[in-house]
Amino acid sequence: MISLLKVEKVTVKYGVIPAVRELELEVGRGQIVALLGANGAGKTTTLKTIVGVLRPARGRIFYDGKDITSLPAPQRVRLGIALVPEGRGIFNRLTVRENLLLGAYHRRDQGGVLQDLEEVYRLFPRLKERENQIAGTLSGGEQQMLAIGRGLMSRPRLMLLDEPSLGLAPLVVRELYTLIRRIRESGVTILLVEQSAPMAIGVADYVYVLETGMVKIAGTPREVESLEEVKKVYLGG
Amino acid sequence: MFSLSYFLQQSMNGVILGCIYALLALGMTVVYGILRLINFAHGALITLGAFFMYFVFFRLGLPFVAALFLVLGFGGVMGLVLDLVAYRKLRGGPEVALLITSLGFYTFIENLTKLIVSPQPYAFKTPEFLATLYRTPYLTFRTVDVFIILSSLLIMLAFHLFVKRTKLGIAMRATAENLEIANLMGIEVNRVISVAFVLGSAIAAFTGFLWGAKYGQISYDMGFLTGVKAFVAVVVGGVGSIPGAMLGGFVLGLAEVLSIAVLPTRFAEYRDGIVFAILILVLLIRPSGIMGIREEVRV
């Protein structure tokens, strides 16, 4: 397996308190990797470190074979890493279209951007309808679609999704996961963070379970599903 | 009673003062929107701009248009210097540190100006071609009045188009709403902030010239109260709203001039007090300002 992302013994601290300790994680090209764990396990911290908002105290991060540990966030976006933040993180006061265009902020190919905008609108006809509406007025599901659409506008090679199903109705979550599969089929590698495990395990090629900032369990979905503690804690049985 | 022409005359004066406040408020609201910084130093830029114009236009005798562009450029450079020297190092620190720094830089610039020019006000002649007087039955005005109103509207329109239509402008609004997410979009936040300072300061320096040309006098301390009032305009219009800042400027300018015009002469010295009374009144009725967006709690 050629890995697109490799996190090597990364420790991230808030002040003196480590939120993530000696984390090892690998995402292969074209894979969907799920990162599970309870609240406060360090999932979001991990994503923020990968995208460059947080700096690790120790350890290194490799992307596409290159060490990106000290690269600032905007430059990582340029390399094709896109984070779809938790709670959507869209710009509420901007229009849908403006949000999407900002996803492509670093790109210089005007034509390509507009083409991708049409592509996103094809994927989410609702967004096309609401193109000039202020994003803050969209429903929760639409906002999530917008956040993902905005992520796609950067033409990412690696997409980090932080709890995309949070606060969405079950039907919308199902739609969302169909979409995640389609995005992977289009060649984008995905690292998916979720608290609700069954759907995530369902689409994943590989699963990590974090606990208090450390990898507790790692394995293929089948391996992970069969573990008693995973069943008990994450699969509700 | 007051005649119609008296009322029109004073309204025009109010609109002109409003233009000045609105232009200053523009730069302040953008910086405040992103950094939560009440940039007192912004007021110093009108002083600097006014004296700079005085020297390049009256003393050096450069052509008017060239002098104007020099003033704009000078203001922009000063804005960039302020951002780099005064504020950049403080990013991520407490907001109060920024506030104190801006007061400090205002005081520094004011005193430096006093030292270099003079503690005495300078007479600022209106450039000759702007001094032509027109009398109509209802209104008496000079070319400079028209110039101020038109150039202000032009700048506001250009600024509006900038933030609405250009990529950088959209990025600026995005940064004002959520700096961290903007960073995640690949927006170089520091660059956006510098641009905000440069544009706002260029406009402020230009406003310094307008002030001088209209009121005929410039002084080292002209920027303080003007800057504070411009911030009042920001708050009255609605913090974080660019159209609000402009509206707030006009509301303030008109209210200030008209209240003085209507009240007996002995109230004239209360004009600054009236401005702040308006602030208090607006905040009592609409705490988020006329066009304000309710602030979300920042976690």
XYZ file of C-alpha atoms in Angstrom:
536
model
C 0.000 0.000 0.000
C 1.287 3.435 -0.882
C 0.137 5.795 1.802
C -0.995 9.314 1.009
C -0.892 10.402 4.617
C 1.307 9.128 7.366
C 1.185 10.418 10.909
C 4.261 9.386 12.838
C 4.328 9.398 16.628
C 2.569 12.713 16.856
C 1.941 14.371 20.208
C -0.192 17.500 20.362
C -0.574 19.559 23.503
C -2.934 22.279 24.621
C -0.672 24.110 27.028
C 0.952 21.280 28.954
C -1.869 18.814 28.567
C -1.448 16.375 25.708
C -4.634 15.900 23.673
C -3.021 13.376 21.377
C -0.128 11.126 22.329
C 2.297 9.243 20.097
C -0.360 8.882 17.447
C 0.402 6.594 14.507
C -1.954 6.637 11.583
C -1.825 5.871 7.893
C -4.228 6.580 5.067
C -3.698 4.807 1.766
C -4.361 6.407 -1.605
C -8.010 6.100 -2.581
C -9.042 4.712 0.765
C -11.685 5.763 3.220
C -10.226 5.555 6.692
C -12.492 6.002 9.702
C -11.270 7.542 12.912
C -13.625 6.769 15.756
C -13.720 7.616 19.413
C -15.710 9.206 22.168
C -15.903 12.905 22.850
C -12.505 14.229 23.850
C -10.610 11.270 22.453
C -8.536 13.603 20.272
C -10.208 13.122 16.899
C -10.667 16.758 16.012
C -7.222 17.587 17.380
C -5.786 14.978 15.041
C -7.526 16.475 12.014
C -6.517 20.013 12.941
C -2.937 18.883 13.248
C -3.011 17.167 9.870
C -4.373 20.283 8.216
C -1.895 22.539 10.020
C -4.023 24.602 12.366
C -2.375 22.938 15.353
C 1.312 22.143 15.627
C 2.520 18.863 17.068
C 4.882 19.066 20.029
C 6.557 15.922 18.757
C 6.330 13.636 15.795
C 6.053 14.122 12.063
C 3.432 14.169 9.368
C 4.071 12.954 5.835
C 1.837 13.716 2.920
C 2.516 12.166 -0.433
C 5.948 11.153 0.842
C 6.900 14.687 1.886
C 7.392 15.899 5.429
C 4.771 18.629 5.927
C 5.089 18.933 9.713
C 6.164 22.572 9.631
C 4.079 23.726 6.660
C 1.411 26.378 7.451
C -2.237 25.556 6.822
C -2.790 27.598 3.634
C 0.098 25.814 1.953
C -1.265 22.425 2.929
C -4.543 23.371 1.262
C -2.518 24.051 -1.858
C -1.098 20.547 -1.706
C -4.604 19.133 -1.780
C -5.599 18.657 1.846
C -9.102 19.899 2.657
C -10.797 19.858 6.023
C -14.562 19.921 6.267
C -14.779 21.175 9.815
C -16.978 19.976 12.627
C -20.234 21.864 12.920
C -19.820 22.643 9.205
C -17.837 25.857 9.702
C -19.409 27.571 6.735
C -19.438 31.346 6.453
C -22.943 32.177 7.623
C -22.996 35.750 6.360
C -21.748 34.909 2.877
C -23.833 33.529 0.065
C -23.755 29.891 -0.954
C -21.844 30.780 -4.081
C -19.302 32.869 -2.186
C -18.725 30.008 0.235
C -18.072 27.643 -2.627
C -15.747 30.048 -4.408
C -13.714 30.478 -1.234
C -13.109 26.744 -1.261
C -11.154 27.365 -4.450
C -9.401 30.439 -3.076
C -5.871 29.231 -3.760
C -6.579 28.121 -7.305
C -5.527 30.229 -10.259
C -7.398 28.353 -12.988
C -10.516 30.498 -13.254
C -12.059 28.270 -15.896
C -11.487 25.126 -13.903
C -13.008 26.717 -10.827
C -16.210 27.619 -12.641
C -16.351 24.144 -14.116
C -16.006 22.623 -10.657
C -18.664 24.985 -9.372
C -21.065 23.549 -11.948
C -19.943 20.075 -10.938
C -20.742 20.785 -7.277
C -24.114 22.199 -8.295
C -24.796 19.016 -10.260
C -23.932 17.017 -7.171
C -26.102 19.233 -4.949
C -28.963 20.725 -6.955
C -30.263 22.295 -3.727
C -27.195 24.478 -3.542
C -27.719 25.650 -7.089
C -31.259 26.691 -6.207
C -29.964 28.637 -3.237
C -26.887 29.997 -4.935
C -27.407 33.609 -3.866
C -28.935 32.921 -0.499
C -27.037 33.733 2.703
C -25.566 30.457 3.906
C -26.732 30.976 7.481
C -30.321 30.491 6.320
C -29.772 26.957 4.993
C -30.989 23.879 6.840
C -28.491 21.726 8.732
C -28.316 19.143 5.961
C -27.870 21.799 3.291
C -25.121 23.424 5.327
C -23.299 20.116 5.524
C -23.630 19.712 1.764
C -22.275 23.218 1.362
C -19.320 22.459 3.612
C -18.514 19.342 1.605
C -19.058 21.138 -1.676
C -16.720 23.869 -0.539
C -14.152 21.235 0.352
C -14.460 19.723 -3.124
C -13.911 23.126 -4.718
C -10.294 23.028 -3.616
C -9.819 19.896 -5.743
C -8.523 17.962 -2.784
C -6.608 14.729 -2.937
C -7.199 14.137 0.737
C -10.441 15.168 2.357
C -10.799 15.248 6.121
C -14.391 15.051 7.293
C -15.017 15.965 10.912
C -18.252 14.405 12.187
C -20.222 15.122 9.030
C -23.320 13.341 10.316
C -23.522 15.331 13.531
C -27.007 16.736 14.061
C -28.450 15.412 10.802
C -31.631 13.390 10.402
C -31.068 9.666 9.675
C -32.307 9.987 6.118
C -29.920 12.852 5.438
C -27.078 10.857 6.981
C -27.775 8.021 4.555
C -27.637 10.463 1.652
C -24.419 11.846 3.038
C -22.757 8.454 3.106
C -23.805 7.707 -0.445
C -22.115 10.947 -1.323
C -18.951 10.056 0.598
C -18.705 6.870 -1.437
C -19.110 8.813 -4.665
C -16.408 11.245 -3.668
C -14.042 8.375 -3.037
C -14.930 6.860 -6.402
C -13.911 10.116 -8.033
C -10.433 9.514 -6.678
C -10.391 11.493 -3.441
C -8.893 9.853 -0.381
C -10.962 10.337 2.749
C -10.212 10.426 6.442
C -13.530 10.315 8.217
C -14.012 11.211 11.858
C -17.226 10.063 13.479
C -18.719 9.413 16.840
C -21.526 7.307 15.433
C -19.681 4.260 14.287
C -21.900 1.917 12.249
C -22.149 4.056 9.125
C -18.501 4.978 9.239
C -17.366 1.387 9.652
C -19.694 0.507 6.790
C -17.848 2.658 4.255
C -14.320 2.405 5.643
C -11.413 0.372 4.336
C -9.607 0.724 7.614
C -10.622 1.819 11.099
C -8.827 3.457 13.983
C -10.362 3.865 17.405
C -8.942 6.592 19.608
C -9.141 6.699 23.357
C -7.715 9.527 25.470
C -5.485 10.645 22.646
C -4.041 7.270 21.727
C -4.858 4.631 19.141
C -6.657 1.948 21.052
C -7.690 -0.294 18.203
C -6.733 -0.429 14.548
C -7.864 -2.846 11.897
C -10.079 -3.595 8.955
C -13.801 -3.039 9.508
C -14.334 -6.775 9.862
C -11.630 -7.139 12.487
C -12.834 -4.145 14.408
C -16.498 -5.037 14.300
C -15.856 -8.423 15.833
C -14.195 -6.985 18.915
C -16.409 -7.175 21.966
C -15.510 -3.736 23.305
C -16.219 -2.061 19.983
C -19.592 -3.756 19.808
C -20.405 -2.661 23.301
C -19.221 0.925 23.129
C -19.591 1.955 19.499
C -22.146 -0.264 17.875
C -24.747 -0.187 20.566
C -24.892 -3.919 21.067
C -38.483 79.911 12.448
C -35.872 78.376 10.230
C -36.137 78.918 6.535
C -36.012 76.098 4.050
C -32.742 77.363 2.669
C -31.194 77.409 6.151
C -32.284 73.833 6.646
C -30.961 72.728 3.254
C -27.699 74.513 3.869
C -27.202 72.788 7.191
C -28.256 69.445 5.749
C -25.552 69.779 3.152
C -23.022 70.518 5.858
C -24.281 67.498 7.738
C -23.939 65.270 4.697
C -20.388 66.490 4.192
C -19.430 65.799 7.775
C -21.223 62.485 7.335
C -19.033 61.707 4.317
C -15.961 62.280 6.435
C -17.193 60.058 9.261
C -18.377 57.412 6.828
C -15.036 57.235 5.037
C -13.216 56.825 8.329
C -15.764 54.354 9.638
C -15.191 52.179 6.586
C -11.579 51.494 7.494
C -12.379 51.078 11.155
C -15.203 48.613 10.703
C -13.193 46.329 8.448
C -10.296 46.187 10.893
C -12.643 45.809 13.826
C -14.525 43.046 12.030
C -11.406 40.959 11.644
C -9.315 41.765 14.698
C -11.860 43.088 17.207
C -9.573 46.093 17.404
C -10.865 49.605 17.968
C -8.144 51.207 15.957
C -7.658 54.627 17.522
C -4.546 55.070 15.417
C -6.911 55.265 12.461
C -7.710 58.835 13.496
C -4.028 59.733 13.308
C -4.097 58.865 9.630
C -6.360 61.790 8.819
C -3.938 64.128 10.574
C -1.020 62.629 8.689
C -2.906 62.708 5.411
C -3.893 66.344 5.895
C -0.340 67.489 6.657
C 1.121 65.330 3.911
C -1.233 66.964 1.417
C -0.318 70.350 2.812
C 3.352 69.728 2.119
C 3.202 68.027 -1.259
C 0.512 70.260 -2.708
C 0.996 73.693 -1.159
C 4.677 73.617 -0.299
C 6.102 71.444 -3.070
C 3.467 72.594 -5.527
C 2.879 69.200 -7.124
C -0.094 68.931 -9.481
C -3.353 68.286 -7.621
C -4.059 64.827 -9.010
C -0.491 63.687 -8.408
C -0.681 65.007 -4.850
C -3.937 63.125 -4.256
C -2.453 59.851 -5.405
C 0.603 60.496 -3.290
C -1.626 61.030 -0.261
C -3.472 57.790 -0.958
C -0.180 55.951 -1.362
C 1.281 57.525 1.745
C -1.775 56.553 3.792
C -1.591 53.005 2.469
C 2.063 52.662 3.370
C 1.424 54.051 6.849
C -1.401 51.532 7.296
C 0.913 48.708 6.333
C 3.597 49.977 8.699
C 1.068 50.179 11.535
C -0.088 46.656 10.866
C 3.430 45.240 10.725
C 4.993 47.267 13.524
C 2.150 47.699 15.958
C -0.355 44.911 15.590
C 0.973 41.804 13.907
C 3.003 40.631 16.871
C -0.058 40.860 19.078
C -2.268 38.521 17.047
C -3.701 35.826 19.194
C -3.086 37.862 22.318
C -5.828 39.481 24.356
C -7.902 42.073 22.524
C -7.188 44.662 25.184
C -3.484 44.557 24.286
C -4.401 45.586 20.748
C -6.592 48.366 22.059
C -3.912 49.806 24.328
C -1.376 49.558 21.528
C -3.635 51.481 19.171
C -4.068 54.219 21.770
C -0.327 54.254 22.277
C 0.349 54.592 18.581
C -2.247 57.295 18.257
C -0.556 59.268 21.024
C 2.855 58.662 19.512
C 1.814 59.858 16.063
C -0.016 62.866 17.459
C 2.987 63.992 19.459
C 5.379 63.313 16.644
C 3.225 65.455 14.368
C 3.169 68.188 16.983
C 6.932 68.037 17.198
C 7.513 68.105 13.450
C 4.902 70.639 12.375
C 3.759 72.862 15.186
C 1.411 72.890 18.163
C -0.416 75.666 16.281
C -3.049 74.817 13.688
C -2.136 75.346 10.056
C -4.350 77.265 7.699
C -5.317 74.921 4.877
C -6.382 76.814 1.807
C -8.944 75.212 -0.398
C -7.239 74.605 -3.748
C -8.278 77.441 -6.035
C -10.246 75.457 -8.581
C -12.298 73.991 -5.717
C -13.055 77.349 -4.161
C -15.539 78.672 -6.708
C -18.683 79.853 -4.970
C -22.142 79.097 -6.329
C -25.263 80.857 -5.127
C -28.689 79.443 -5.779
C -31.913 80.572 -4.120
C -31.817 77.678 -1.666
C -28.227 76.692 -1.385
C -24.827 78.321 -1.409
C -21.928 76.010 -1.971
C -18.395 75.777 -3.232
C -16.947 73.319 -5.709
C -15.181 71.627 -2.813
C -18.529 70.604 -1.329
C -19.484 68.841 -4.522
C -16.020 67.356 -4.724
C -16.258 65.923 -1.209
C -19.665 64.381 -1.742
C -18.853 62.910 -5.146
C -15.433 61.572 -4.239
C -16.792 60.062 -1.026
C -19.619 58.330 -2.828
C -17.182 57.087 -5.436
C -14.866 55.641 -2.804
C -17.741 54.002 -0.976
C -19.053 52.490 -4.185
C -15.589 51.227 -5.109
C -15.140 49.755 -1.654
C -18.521 48.111 -1.811
C -17.709 46.534 -5.163
C -14.352 45.441 -3.802
C -15.787 43.505 -0.864
C -18.707 42.106 -2.848
C -17.166 41.229 -6.171
C -13.484 40.548 -5.837
C -11.943 37.379 -4.547
C -9.869 39.297 -2.034
C -12.926 41.212 -0.864
C -14.928 38.036 -0.323
C -11.945 36.576 1.526
C -11.903 39.688 3.703
C -15.514 39.230 4.726
C -14.867 35.541 5.336
C -11.879 36.354 7.525
C -13.994 38.815 9.496
C -16.554 36.130 10.158
C -14.222 33.284 11.051
C -10.499 33.663 10.946
C -9.649 30.043 11.616
C -11.897 28.656 8.909
C -10.616 31.293 6.488
C -7.148 30.002 7.200
C -8.362 26.498 6.389
C -9.587 27.701 3.007
C -6.031 28.591 2.125
C -6.601 32.290 2.703
C -3.450 33.971 3.938
C -5.128 35.754 6.762
C -2.214 38.073 7.507
C -2.229 39.293 3.942
C -5.946 39.984 4.072
C -5.494 41.955 7.290
C -2.683 43.996 5.759
C -4.878 44.809 2.780
C -7.612 45.958 5.164
C -5.172 48.279 6.903
C -3.739 49.599 3.653
C -7.123 50.382 2.093
C -8.616 51.843 5.259
C -5.583 54.012 5.925
C -5.351 55.257 2.346
C -8.969 56.336 2.571
C -8.353 57.966 5.961
C -5.393 59.956 4.631
C -7.518 61.140 1.732
C -10.216 62.119 4.219
C -7.612 64.287 5.947
C -7.345 66.319 2.772
C -11.130 66.608 2.506
C -11.222 67.855 6.082
C -8.614 70.507 5.416
C -10.196 71.611 2.160
C -13.615 71.954 3.788
C -12.811 73.436 7.173
C -9.709 75.390 6.234
C -7.661 74.372 9.215
C -5.604 71.350 10.177
C -3.889 70.595 13.445
C -1.833 67.863 15.051
C -4.768 66.732 17.220
C -7.544 66.848 14.625
C -7.625 63.055 14.402
C -8.516 62.102 17.918
C -12.106 63.112 18.363
C -12.780 62.547 14.668
C -11.482 59.003 15.006
C -13.543 58.358 18.103
C -16.638 59.694 16.385
C -15.964 57.517 13.375
C -15.961 54.565 15.693
C -19.219 55.782 17.170
C -20.518 55.748 13.591
C -19.372 52.125 13.282
C -21.252 51.156 16.425
C -24.347 53.153 15.555
C -24.470 51.646 12.078
C -23.864 48.149 13.374
C -20.519 46.652 14.127
C -19.239 44.389 11.389
C -21.523 45.784 8.722
C -19.867 47.806 5.984
C -23.069 49.451 4.721
C -23.888 50.041 8.387
C -20.650 51.938 8.929
C -21.417 54.256 6.032
C -24.978 54.762 7.175
C -23.765 55.389 10.718
C -21.386 58.034 9.419
C -24.163 59.911 7.671
C -26.562 59.592 10.584
C -23.927 60.982 12.895
C -22.811 63.806 10.639
C -26.358 64.949 9.958
C -27.435 64.662 13.562
C -24.410 66.563 14.784
C -24.798 69.444 12.378
C -28.587 69.661 12.407
C -28.943 69.532 16.157
C -26.526 72.421 16.477
C -28.341 74.274 13.726
C -31.710 73.873 15.362
C -30.749 74.337 18.992
C -30.073 77.813 20.435
C -26.512 78.987 19.954
C -25.485 78.410 23.538
C -25.785 74.649 22.934
C -23.163 74.770 20.197
C -20.442 73.610 22.530
C -22.390 70.450 23.261
C -21.986 69.069 19.754
C -19.619 66.306 20.817
C -21.917 65.449 23.670
C -24.801 65.149 21.249
C -22.884 62.592 19.208
C -22.404 60.396 22.237
C -26.000 60.878 23.310
C -27.005 59.482 19.918
C -24.718 56.525 20.515
C -26.313 55.793 23.869
C -29.786 56.188 22.446
C -29.199 53.857 19.512
C -27.599 51.245 21.742
C -30.542 51.387 24.130
C -33.017 50.803 21.326
C -30.958 48.535 19.099
C -27.963 47.110 20.944
C -26.442 45.729 17.751
C -26.710 49.018 15.849
C -28.935 49.984 12.960
C -27.744 47.312 10.532
C -25.805 45.160 12.948
C -25.571 41.418 13.009
C -25.947 39.927 16.429
C -22.521 38.872 17.643
C -22.196 35.165 18.151
C -20.417 34.275 21.326
C -16.840 33.476 20.499
C -15.676 30.295 22.126
